[in-house]
Every structure is written in structure tokens, then in C-alpha cells.
Coordinates of C-alpha atoms in Angstrom, one line a residue:
X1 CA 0.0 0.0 0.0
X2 CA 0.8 3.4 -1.3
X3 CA 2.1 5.7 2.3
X4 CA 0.0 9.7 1.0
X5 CA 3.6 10.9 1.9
X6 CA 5.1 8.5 -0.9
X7 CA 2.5 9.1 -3.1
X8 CA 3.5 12.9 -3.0
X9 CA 6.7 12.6 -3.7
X10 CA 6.6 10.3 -6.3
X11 CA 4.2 12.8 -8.1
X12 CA 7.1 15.4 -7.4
X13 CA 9.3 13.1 -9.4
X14 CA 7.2 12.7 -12.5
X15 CA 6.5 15.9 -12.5
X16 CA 9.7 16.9 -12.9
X17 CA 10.6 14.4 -15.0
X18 CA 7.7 15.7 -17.4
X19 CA 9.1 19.3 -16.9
X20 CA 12.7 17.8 -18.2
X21 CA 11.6 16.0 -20.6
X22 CA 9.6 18.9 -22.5
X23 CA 13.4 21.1 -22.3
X24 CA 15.6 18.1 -23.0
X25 CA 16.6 17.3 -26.7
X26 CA 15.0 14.5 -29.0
X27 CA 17.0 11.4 -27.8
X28 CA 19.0 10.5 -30.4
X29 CA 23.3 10.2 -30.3
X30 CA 26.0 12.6 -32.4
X31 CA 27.9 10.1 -34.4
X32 CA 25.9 10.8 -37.8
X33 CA 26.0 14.5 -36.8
X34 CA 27.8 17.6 -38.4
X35 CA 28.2 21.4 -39.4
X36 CA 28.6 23.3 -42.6
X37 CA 29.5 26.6 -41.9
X38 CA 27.4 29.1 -43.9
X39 CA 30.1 32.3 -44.5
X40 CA 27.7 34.8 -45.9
X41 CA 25.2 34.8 -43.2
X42 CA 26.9 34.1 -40.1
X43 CA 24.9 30.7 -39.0
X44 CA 26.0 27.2 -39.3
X45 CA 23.6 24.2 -40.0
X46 CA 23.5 21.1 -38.6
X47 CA 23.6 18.0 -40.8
X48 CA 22.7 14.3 -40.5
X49 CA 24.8 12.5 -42.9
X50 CA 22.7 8.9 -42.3
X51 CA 19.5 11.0 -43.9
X52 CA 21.1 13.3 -45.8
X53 CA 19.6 16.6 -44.7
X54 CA 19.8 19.8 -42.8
X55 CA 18.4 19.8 -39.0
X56 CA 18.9 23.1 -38.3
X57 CA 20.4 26.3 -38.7
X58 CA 22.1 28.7 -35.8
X59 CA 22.0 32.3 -36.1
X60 CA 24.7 34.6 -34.3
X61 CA 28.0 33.1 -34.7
X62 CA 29.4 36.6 -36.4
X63 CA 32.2 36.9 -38.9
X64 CA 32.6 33.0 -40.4
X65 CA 34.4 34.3 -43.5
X66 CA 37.5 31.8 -42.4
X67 CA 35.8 29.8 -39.9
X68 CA 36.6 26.1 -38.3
X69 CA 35.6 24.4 -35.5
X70 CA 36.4 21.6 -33.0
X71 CA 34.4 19.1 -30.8
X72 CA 33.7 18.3 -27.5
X73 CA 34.8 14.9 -26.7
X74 CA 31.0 13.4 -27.0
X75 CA 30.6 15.0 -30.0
X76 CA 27.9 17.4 -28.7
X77 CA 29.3 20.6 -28.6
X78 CA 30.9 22.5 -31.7
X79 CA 33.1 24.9 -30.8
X80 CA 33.8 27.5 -33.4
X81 CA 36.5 29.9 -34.6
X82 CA 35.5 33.1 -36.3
X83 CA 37.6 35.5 -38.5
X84 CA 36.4 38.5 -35.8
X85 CA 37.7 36.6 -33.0
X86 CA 34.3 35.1 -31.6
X87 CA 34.6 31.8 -29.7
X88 CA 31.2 30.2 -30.0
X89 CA 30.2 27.0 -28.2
X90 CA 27.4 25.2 -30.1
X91 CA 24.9 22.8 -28.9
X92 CA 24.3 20.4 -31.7
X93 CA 20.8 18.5 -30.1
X94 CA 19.3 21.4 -29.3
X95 CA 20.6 23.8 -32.4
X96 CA 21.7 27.0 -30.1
X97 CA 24.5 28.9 -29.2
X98 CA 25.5 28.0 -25.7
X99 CA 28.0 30.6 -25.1
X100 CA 30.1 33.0 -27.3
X101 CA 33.2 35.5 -26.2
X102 CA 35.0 38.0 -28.1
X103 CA 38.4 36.7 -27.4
X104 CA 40.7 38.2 -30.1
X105 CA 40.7 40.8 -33.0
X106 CA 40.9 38.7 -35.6
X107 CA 41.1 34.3 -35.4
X108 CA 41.8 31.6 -37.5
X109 CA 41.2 28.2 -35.9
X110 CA 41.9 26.2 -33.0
X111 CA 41.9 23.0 -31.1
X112 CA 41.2 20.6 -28.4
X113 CA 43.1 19.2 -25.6
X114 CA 43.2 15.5 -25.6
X115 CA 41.2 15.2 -22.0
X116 CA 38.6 17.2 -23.6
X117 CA 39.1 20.1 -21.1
X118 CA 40.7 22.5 -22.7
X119 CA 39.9 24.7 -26.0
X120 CA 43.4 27.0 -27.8
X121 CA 42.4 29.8 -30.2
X122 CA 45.2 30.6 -32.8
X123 CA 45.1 34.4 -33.3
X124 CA 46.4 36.4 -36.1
X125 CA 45.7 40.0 -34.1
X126 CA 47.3 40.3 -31.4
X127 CA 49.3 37.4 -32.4
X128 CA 48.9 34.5 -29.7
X129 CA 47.6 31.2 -28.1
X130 CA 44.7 31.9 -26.0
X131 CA 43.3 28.8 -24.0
X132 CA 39.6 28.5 -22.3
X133 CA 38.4 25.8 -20.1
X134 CA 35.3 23.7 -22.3
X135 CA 33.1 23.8 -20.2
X136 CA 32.7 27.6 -19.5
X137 CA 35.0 29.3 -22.1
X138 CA 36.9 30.7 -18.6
X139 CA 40.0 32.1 -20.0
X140 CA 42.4 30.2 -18.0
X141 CA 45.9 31.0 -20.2
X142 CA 47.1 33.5 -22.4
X143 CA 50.1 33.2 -24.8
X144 CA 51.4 36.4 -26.6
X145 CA 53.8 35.2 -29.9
X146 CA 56.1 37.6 -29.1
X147 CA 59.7 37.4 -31.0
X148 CA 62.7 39.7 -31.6
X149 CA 64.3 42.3 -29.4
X150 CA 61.8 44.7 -30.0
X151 CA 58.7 42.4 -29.1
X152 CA 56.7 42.4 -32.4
X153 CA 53.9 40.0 -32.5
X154 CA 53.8 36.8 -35.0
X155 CA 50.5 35.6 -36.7
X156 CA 49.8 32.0 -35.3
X157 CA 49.1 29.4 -37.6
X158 CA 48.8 25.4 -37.6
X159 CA 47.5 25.1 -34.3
X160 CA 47.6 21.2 -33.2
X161 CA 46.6 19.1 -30.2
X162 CA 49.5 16.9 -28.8
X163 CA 49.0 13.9 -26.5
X164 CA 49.7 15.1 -23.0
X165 CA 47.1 18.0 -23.2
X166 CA 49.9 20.3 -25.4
X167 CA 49.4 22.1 -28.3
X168 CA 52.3 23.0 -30.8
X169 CA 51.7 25.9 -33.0
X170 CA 53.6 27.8 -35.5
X171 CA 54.8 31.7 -36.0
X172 CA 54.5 33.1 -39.5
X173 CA 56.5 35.9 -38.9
X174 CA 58.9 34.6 -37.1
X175 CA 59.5 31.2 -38.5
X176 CA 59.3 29.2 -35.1
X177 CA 57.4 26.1 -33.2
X178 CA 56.1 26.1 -29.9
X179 CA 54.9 23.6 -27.7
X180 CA 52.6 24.4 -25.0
X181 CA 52.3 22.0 -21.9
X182 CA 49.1 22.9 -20.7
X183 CA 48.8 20.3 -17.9
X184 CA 48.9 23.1 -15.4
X185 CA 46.8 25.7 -17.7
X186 CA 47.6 28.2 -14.8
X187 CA 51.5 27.8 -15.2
X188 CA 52.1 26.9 -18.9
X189 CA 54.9 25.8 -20.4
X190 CA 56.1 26.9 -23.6
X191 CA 59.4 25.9 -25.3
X192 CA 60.3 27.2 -28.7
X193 CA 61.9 26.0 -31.6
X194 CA 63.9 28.9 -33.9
X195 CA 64.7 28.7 -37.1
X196 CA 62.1 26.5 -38.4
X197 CA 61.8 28.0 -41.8
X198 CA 60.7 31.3 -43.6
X199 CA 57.1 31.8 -43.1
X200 CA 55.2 28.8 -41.8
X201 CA 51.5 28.9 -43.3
X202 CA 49.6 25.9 -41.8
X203 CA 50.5 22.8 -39.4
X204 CA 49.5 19.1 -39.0
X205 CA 50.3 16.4 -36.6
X206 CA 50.3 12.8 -37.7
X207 CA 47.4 10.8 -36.2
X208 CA 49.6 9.5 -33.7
X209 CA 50.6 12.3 -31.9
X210 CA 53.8 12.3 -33.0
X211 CA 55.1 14.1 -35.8
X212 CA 54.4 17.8 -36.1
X213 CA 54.5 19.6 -39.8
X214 CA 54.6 22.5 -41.2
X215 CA 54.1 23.9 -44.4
X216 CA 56.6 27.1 -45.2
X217 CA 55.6 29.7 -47.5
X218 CA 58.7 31.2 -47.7
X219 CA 60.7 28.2 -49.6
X220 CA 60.3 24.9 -50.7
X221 CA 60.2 22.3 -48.1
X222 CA 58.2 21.6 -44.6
X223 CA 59.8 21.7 -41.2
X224 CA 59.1 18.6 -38.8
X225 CA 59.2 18.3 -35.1
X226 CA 59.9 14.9 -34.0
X227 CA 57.2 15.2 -30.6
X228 CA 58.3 12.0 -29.1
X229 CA 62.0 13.7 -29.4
X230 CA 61.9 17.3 -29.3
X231 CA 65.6 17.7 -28.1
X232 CA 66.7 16.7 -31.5
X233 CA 65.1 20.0 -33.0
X234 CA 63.4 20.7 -36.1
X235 CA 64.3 18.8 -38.9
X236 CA 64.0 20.4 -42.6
X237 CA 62.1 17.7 -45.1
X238 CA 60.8 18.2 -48.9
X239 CA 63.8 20.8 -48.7
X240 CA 63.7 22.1 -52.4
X241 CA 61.4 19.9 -54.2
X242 CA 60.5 22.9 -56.4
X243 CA 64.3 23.1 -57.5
X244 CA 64.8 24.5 -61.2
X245 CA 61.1 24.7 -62.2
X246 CA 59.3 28.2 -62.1
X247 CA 56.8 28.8 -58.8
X248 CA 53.8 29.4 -59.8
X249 CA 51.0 32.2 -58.3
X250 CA 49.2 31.1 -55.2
X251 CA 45.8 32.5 -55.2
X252 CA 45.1 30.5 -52.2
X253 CA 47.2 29.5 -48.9
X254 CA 47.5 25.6 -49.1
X255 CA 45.4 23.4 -46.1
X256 CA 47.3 21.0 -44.3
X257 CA 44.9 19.9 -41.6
X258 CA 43.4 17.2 -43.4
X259 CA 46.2 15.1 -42.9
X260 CA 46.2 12.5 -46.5
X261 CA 47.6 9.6 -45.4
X262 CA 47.3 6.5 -47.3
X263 CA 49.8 3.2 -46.1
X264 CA 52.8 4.5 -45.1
X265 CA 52.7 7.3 -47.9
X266 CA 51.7 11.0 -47.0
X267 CA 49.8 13.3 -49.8
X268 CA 50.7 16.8 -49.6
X269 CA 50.2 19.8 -52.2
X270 CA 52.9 21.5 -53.6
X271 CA 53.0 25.3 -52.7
X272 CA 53.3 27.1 -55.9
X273 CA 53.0 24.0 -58.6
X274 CA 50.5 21.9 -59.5
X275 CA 51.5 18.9 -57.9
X276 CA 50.7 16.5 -54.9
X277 CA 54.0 15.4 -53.1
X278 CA 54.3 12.0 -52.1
X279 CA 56.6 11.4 -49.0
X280 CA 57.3 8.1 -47.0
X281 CA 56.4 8.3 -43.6
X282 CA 59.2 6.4 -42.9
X283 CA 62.0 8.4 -44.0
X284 CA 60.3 11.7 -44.7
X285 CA 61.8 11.7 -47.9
X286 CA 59.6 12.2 -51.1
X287 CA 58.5 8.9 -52.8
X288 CA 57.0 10.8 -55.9
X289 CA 54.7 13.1 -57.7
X290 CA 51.2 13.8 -59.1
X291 CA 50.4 16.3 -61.9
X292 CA 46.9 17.7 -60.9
X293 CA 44.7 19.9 -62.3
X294 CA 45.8 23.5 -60.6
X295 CA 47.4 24.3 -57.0
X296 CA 46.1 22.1 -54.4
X297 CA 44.7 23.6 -51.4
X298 CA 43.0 20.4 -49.5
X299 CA 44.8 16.8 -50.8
X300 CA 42.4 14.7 -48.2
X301 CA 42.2 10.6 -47.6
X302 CA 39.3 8.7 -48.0
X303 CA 38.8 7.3 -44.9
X304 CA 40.0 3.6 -45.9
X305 CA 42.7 5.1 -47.8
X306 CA 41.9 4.0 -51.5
X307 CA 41.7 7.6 -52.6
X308 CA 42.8 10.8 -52.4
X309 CA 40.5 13.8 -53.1
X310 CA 41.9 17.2 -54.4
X311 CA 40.6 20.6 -54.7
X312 CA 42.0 23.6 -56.1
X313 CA 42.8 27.3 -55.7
X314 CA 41.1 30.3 -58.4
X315 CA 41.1 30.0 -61.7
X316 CA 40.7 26.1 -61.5
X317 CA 38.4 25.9 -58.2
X318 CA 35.1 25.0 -59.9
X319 CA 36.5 21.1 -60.1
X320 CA 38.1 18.3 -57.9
X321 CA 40.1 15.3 -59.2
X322 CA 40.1 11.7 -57.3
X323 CA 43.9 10.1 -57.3
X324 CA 43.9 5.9 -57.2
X325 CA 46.6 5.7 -54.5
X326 CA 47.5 2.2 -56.1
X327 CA 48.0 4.0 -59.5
X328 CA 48.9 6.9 -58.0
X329 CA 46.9 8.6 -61.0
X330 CA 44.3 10.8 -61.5
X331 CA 40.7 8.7 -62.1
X332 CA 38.0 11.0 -61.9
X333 CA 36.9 14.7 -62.5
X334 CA 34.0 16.2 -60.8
X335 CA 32.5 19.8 -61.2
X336 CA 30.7 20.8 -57.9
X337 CA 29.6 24.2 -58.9
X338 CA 31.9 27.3 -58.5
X339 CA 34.1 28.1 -55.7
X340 CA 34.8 24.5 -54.0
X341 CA 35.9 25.3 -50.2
X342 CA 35.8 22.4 -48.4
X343 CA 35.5 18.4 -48.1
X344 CA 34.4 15.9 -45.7
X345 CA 34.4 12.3 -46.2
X346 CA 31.5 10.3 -43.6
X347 CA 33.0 8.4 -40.9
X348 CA 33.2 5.5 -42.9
X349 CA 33.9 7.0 -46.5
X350 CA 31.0 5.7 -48.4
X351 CA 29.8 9.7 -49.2
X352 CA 32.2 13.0 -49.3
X353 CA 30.4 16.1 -49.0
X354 CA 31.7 18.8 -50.9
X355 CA 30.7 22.9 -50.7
X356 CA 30.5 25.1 -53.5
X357 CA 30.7 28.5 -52.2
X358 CA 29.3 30.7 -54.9
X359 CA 26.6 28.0 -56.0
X360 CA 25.3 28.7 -52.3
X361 CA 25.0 24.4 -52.3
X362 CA 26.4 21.7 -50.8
X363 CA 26.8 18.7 -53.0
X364 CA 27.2 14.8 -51.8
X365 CA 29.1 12.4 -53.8
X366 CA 29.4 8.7 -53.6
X367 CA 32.7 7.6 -53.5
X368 CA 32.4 4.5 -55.1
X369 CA 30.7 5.4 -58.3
X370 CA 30.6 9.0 -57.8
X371 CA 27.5 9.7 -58.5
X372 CA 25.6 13.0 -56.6
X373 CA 23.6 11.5 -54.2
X374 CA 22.4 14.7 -52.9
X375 CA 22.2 18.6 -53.0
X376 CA 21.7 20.6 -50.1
X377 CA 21.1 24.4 -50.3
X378 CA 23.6 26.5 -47.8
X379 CA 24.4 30.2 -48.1
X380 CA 27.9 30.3 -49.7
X381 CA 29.2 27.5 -47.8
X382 CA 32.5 26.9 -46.7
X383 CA 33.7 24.3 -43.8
X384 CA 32.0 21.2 -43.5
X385 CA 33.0 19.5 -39.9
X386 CA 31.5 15.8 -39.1
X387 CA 31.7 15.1 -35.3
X388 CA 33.9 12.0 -35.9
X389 CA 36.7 14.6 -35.3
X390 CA 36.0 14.6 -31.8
X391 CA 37.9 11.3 -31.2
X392 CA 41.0 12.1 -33.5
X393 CA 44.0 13.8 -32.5
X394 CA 44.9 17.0 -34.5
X395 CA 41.2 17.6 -35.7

């Protein structure tokens, strides 16, 4: 028998149960989940890649002209970068901004420590690291790039997670590497690599944590940083593979975050010629060369590794080529529409989504026959972020 005084309180409890379950999101999980930023209107939307649509849209996220984002460890929570220095944290089941912060002048990406605590925004102006706790977007360290006698501040660029809750950036002006221990985000501590190479445009660290990379602007070649070693120094790779053969104009900075790895080969594009570089993972010395269509800005692995997708910089960034990593040839030409930004294979690489800016559209591809599967409108479209990123380092 039923005591009134139980009776009233397990009323209380459904009641409030009720109440929570009217504010709580659909139940569903994040896996399938992602974001395409939309540049021209400052919103994002929210994609399901198992049904192949748009869930929502969030307003508010400002200036997303050169916008990326991270993810929470769960894979609930976007966090994104905005050119005007906005640090928005985005709840993907219920389609809102959480919280935003103005936290620099202008910003160009960041990352995620590998406990999931910590979020590092790369700023152009003022030139730093800045680094938030997740949860709140406290500011909990703050990182000036100064360099020289006279203290000038560098740009920041290629922005990584290490293991060990680090991050290892790069200076464009200055042509250094840091690492940042942030176990103690209070105390940091920062040790910095000279000399690295003239005018470092874009990082990656290899899936494993341990080799750091940097593209250089300024000549031929990439600089590495040996992570599991880092009292050996930076180490100069690719050193003049554009030897004797005229550079060509770059009407687009080169991505490297996409990190094309295939076996034990590496795909990278060639700053100033149209070529992908082939280098051994093994030796870090080049293993060959792929003619391609213009300059490559994102050389990206299917997820299984069969393929490499490329697309291009202006005049030749209406198309993207597919290269048979077997062959190591180019097998297929697709035109997306005009101004292609971005790719994203799913988690498994059975689809790539692709976004064509000024066709306001995003366009899904299968990746076996290559047939469009889908077009979604998106208002000039750029990034496209699945939440399987969450559980790789340097993503």
C-alpha cells in the first residue's frame, strides 16, 4: 500500500521528469551529426549525414568568413572559430549557441586538448595562443607570440593538439614552433623552436601524436618536429622539391589539416605547382609526384585510404580530381559548382560532401561510383566539420 507521503513525492518526481523531458533534446546520439558553416550569413547548419539533410540552422556566430571548429569529446558541442575573433560554443541536439566571447581581433582556428578540457584559439591580431576551459570558455591561459628584441607580435598558424594536453603551434613571422604543456593551464609551459623555416603557413600532426609539420611559405620544403623527441630539434624535409622549375602564383594558402595519409605514404600539395607530393612516412623523404589539375589547397584521404581527393585554388576551383593511391593517377573529374571550399568524407567514406561557395549548395558524392547523391542548399558554404573529429587527434 501506497504511504500519501510516498505518493506525494513520487508525483514530485514525475513531475519533474515531465518538466525535463519537455526542455531536453530529441534522444538521439551525435555520431551521424555535423556542421557546414554558412560564411555569408553568419549561421551554421546542422547535418545528418545517415538521412542526408539539414536539421537546423544557428544564427549569431558573427564573422565566419574563415571559420573552423572543433568538438567536444562526446561529439555534442561545436566549438567555433570566427575571423572576428568570436569563440562560439554550439549545442548540436538542441541547435543553439551555448556561449560566445569575443576573445581576439581577428582568429583563424583552434583545437582541443586531448582530455577534452581545454579549448586553444590561434590568433592572427594580437598574435597569440589563447586557451579557455570547455566547459565555460573561462580564460584560463594566455600566450602572446612575441619574438625579436623589439617584441613584435607573430601571426599563429597550424594550431595542433599533442598527447599530454599540449598544443604545438607555429609563427609566420617569425618562423618558429612552440609547444605548450598545458597540464597546469595556470602555469604553462612553452618551449620554442627557432629557425624552423621562412614563413610557416599551416600545421599538421600525424594521427599519432607524434610528428608535427609545417608547411613554409617562404621556400620549398616543410619543417618537422619529432614530438616524441623534441631535443633533436626541427628537422627540414621536402627541402627544395621545387628546384629548377618556375613557382607558380598562389591565389590560395595551401590546407594541411586534413592530414592525407594512405599506407605508409603522406599526400601533400605543392605550394606554388601543380602537384601533390608524395613522401614516406618512414623516411620523410619524397616517394614521388602527381600532376593535378591547378594548385592544391585540401589533398584529403578517403577514410579507408583508396583515394585521395583534391581541390583547387582560383582560376581552377570550380573542379576536384580523385587520385587511385594504387595508381597513383588521377581517375576522376568532378564539377561541384563554383568556388569549391571544403571536403568531408563520412565516418566510414562511403559519401564525401563537398561545398561550393558561390553556388550557395552543398553537394554529396558517392565515393564508389561518384554519382551525386544529394544537393543541399547553404548560403555560400564553406567548412564542413562531421563530429567523428571529436575522437582524432589533431582535428
Amino acid at each position: 500500500m501506497i504511504k500519501p507521503s510516498q505518493f506525494v513525492t513520487t508525483a514530485l518526481l514525475g513531475a519533474t521528469l515531465a518538466l525535463a523531458g519537455c526542455a531536453a533534446p530529441a534522444l538521439r546520439g551525435t555520431g551521424d551529426l555535423g556542421v557546414v558553416i554558412e560564411r555569408a550569413s553568419g549561421t551554421v547548419q546542422i547535418v545528418d549525414t545517415t538521412q542526408l539533410k539539414s536539421i537546423a540552422t544557428v544564427p549569431g556566430l558573427g564573422d565566419l568568413s574563415h571559420a573552423s571548429l572543433v568538438y567536444s569529446r562526446d561529439g555534442r558541442y561545436a566549438y567555433v572559430f570566427g575571423r572576428d575573433g568570436g569563440l562560439s560554443k554550439v549545442d548540436l541536439l538542441k541547435g543553439v549557441v551555448e556561449r560566445r566571447i569575443i576573445q581576439a581581433g581577428n582568429s583563424i582556428g583552434g583545437a582541443v586538448s586531448q582530455d577534452g578540457s581545454l579549448i586553444a584559439a590561434q590568433n592572427y591580431a594580437p598574435g597569440g595562443v589563447k586557451v579557455f576551459k570547455a566547459d565555460t570558455l573561462e580564460l584560463l591561459a594566455d600566450v602572446p607570440a612575441e619574438f625579436g628584441t623589439q617584441g613584435q607580435r607573430s601571426k599563429v598558424v597550424g594550431l595542433a593538439d599533442a598527447p599530454g594536453n599540449c598544443f604545438v603551434w607555429s609563427l609566420f613571422d617569425a618562423g618558429e614552433i612552440w609547444v605548450g604543456d598545458f597540464s597546469n593551464p595556470g602555469a604553462p609551459r612553452i618551449d620554442k623552436y627557432r629557425n624552423a623555416g621562412r614563413e610557416p603557413y599551416d600545421g599538421m600532426i600525424t594521427p599519432d601524436g607524434r610528428y608535427y609539420l609545417a608547411g613554409l611559405f617562404g621556400e620549398d620544403g616543410m619543417a618537422m618536429l619529432d614530438m616524441w623527441h623534441p631535443e633533436k630539434g626541427v628537422r627540414r624535409i621536402l627541402d627544395g622539391y621545387g628546384k629548377g622549375q618556375e613557382k607558380l602564383p598562389v591565389y590560395k594558402m595551401p590546407h594541411l589539416r586534413g592530414w592525407a595519409v594512405a599506407g605508409k605514404y603522406a599526400y601533400v600539395p605543392a605550394i606554388g605547382h601543380h602537384e601533390v607530393l608524395v613522401v614516406d612516412t618512414e623516411t620523410w623523404k619524397e616517394a614521388g609526384r602527381i600532376a593535378v589539375a591547378g594548385q592544391p589547397v585540401f589533398v584529403m584521404a578517403r577514410p579507408d585510404g583508396r583515394q585521395i581527393w583534391v581541390n583547387f585554388a582560383f582560376p581552377d576551383n570550380g573542379s576536384v580530381q580523385v587520385i587511385d593511391v594504387e595508381t597513383r593517377s588521377v581517375v576522376k573529374r568532378l564539377e561541384p559548382g563554383r568556388a569549391v571550399l571544403h571536403m568531408e568524407f563520412t565516418p566510414r567514406g562511403e559519401s564525401v560532401w563537398i561545398s561550393a561557395r558561390d553556388d550557395n549548395r552543398v553537394v554529396v558524392y558517392d565515393t564508389v561510383s561518384f554519382a551525386q547523391r544529394v544537393v543541399l542548399p547553404a548560403a555560400a558554404p564553406s567548412g564542413i566539420f562531421f563530429t567523428t573529429r571529436a575522437g582524432r587527434t589533431g582535428f
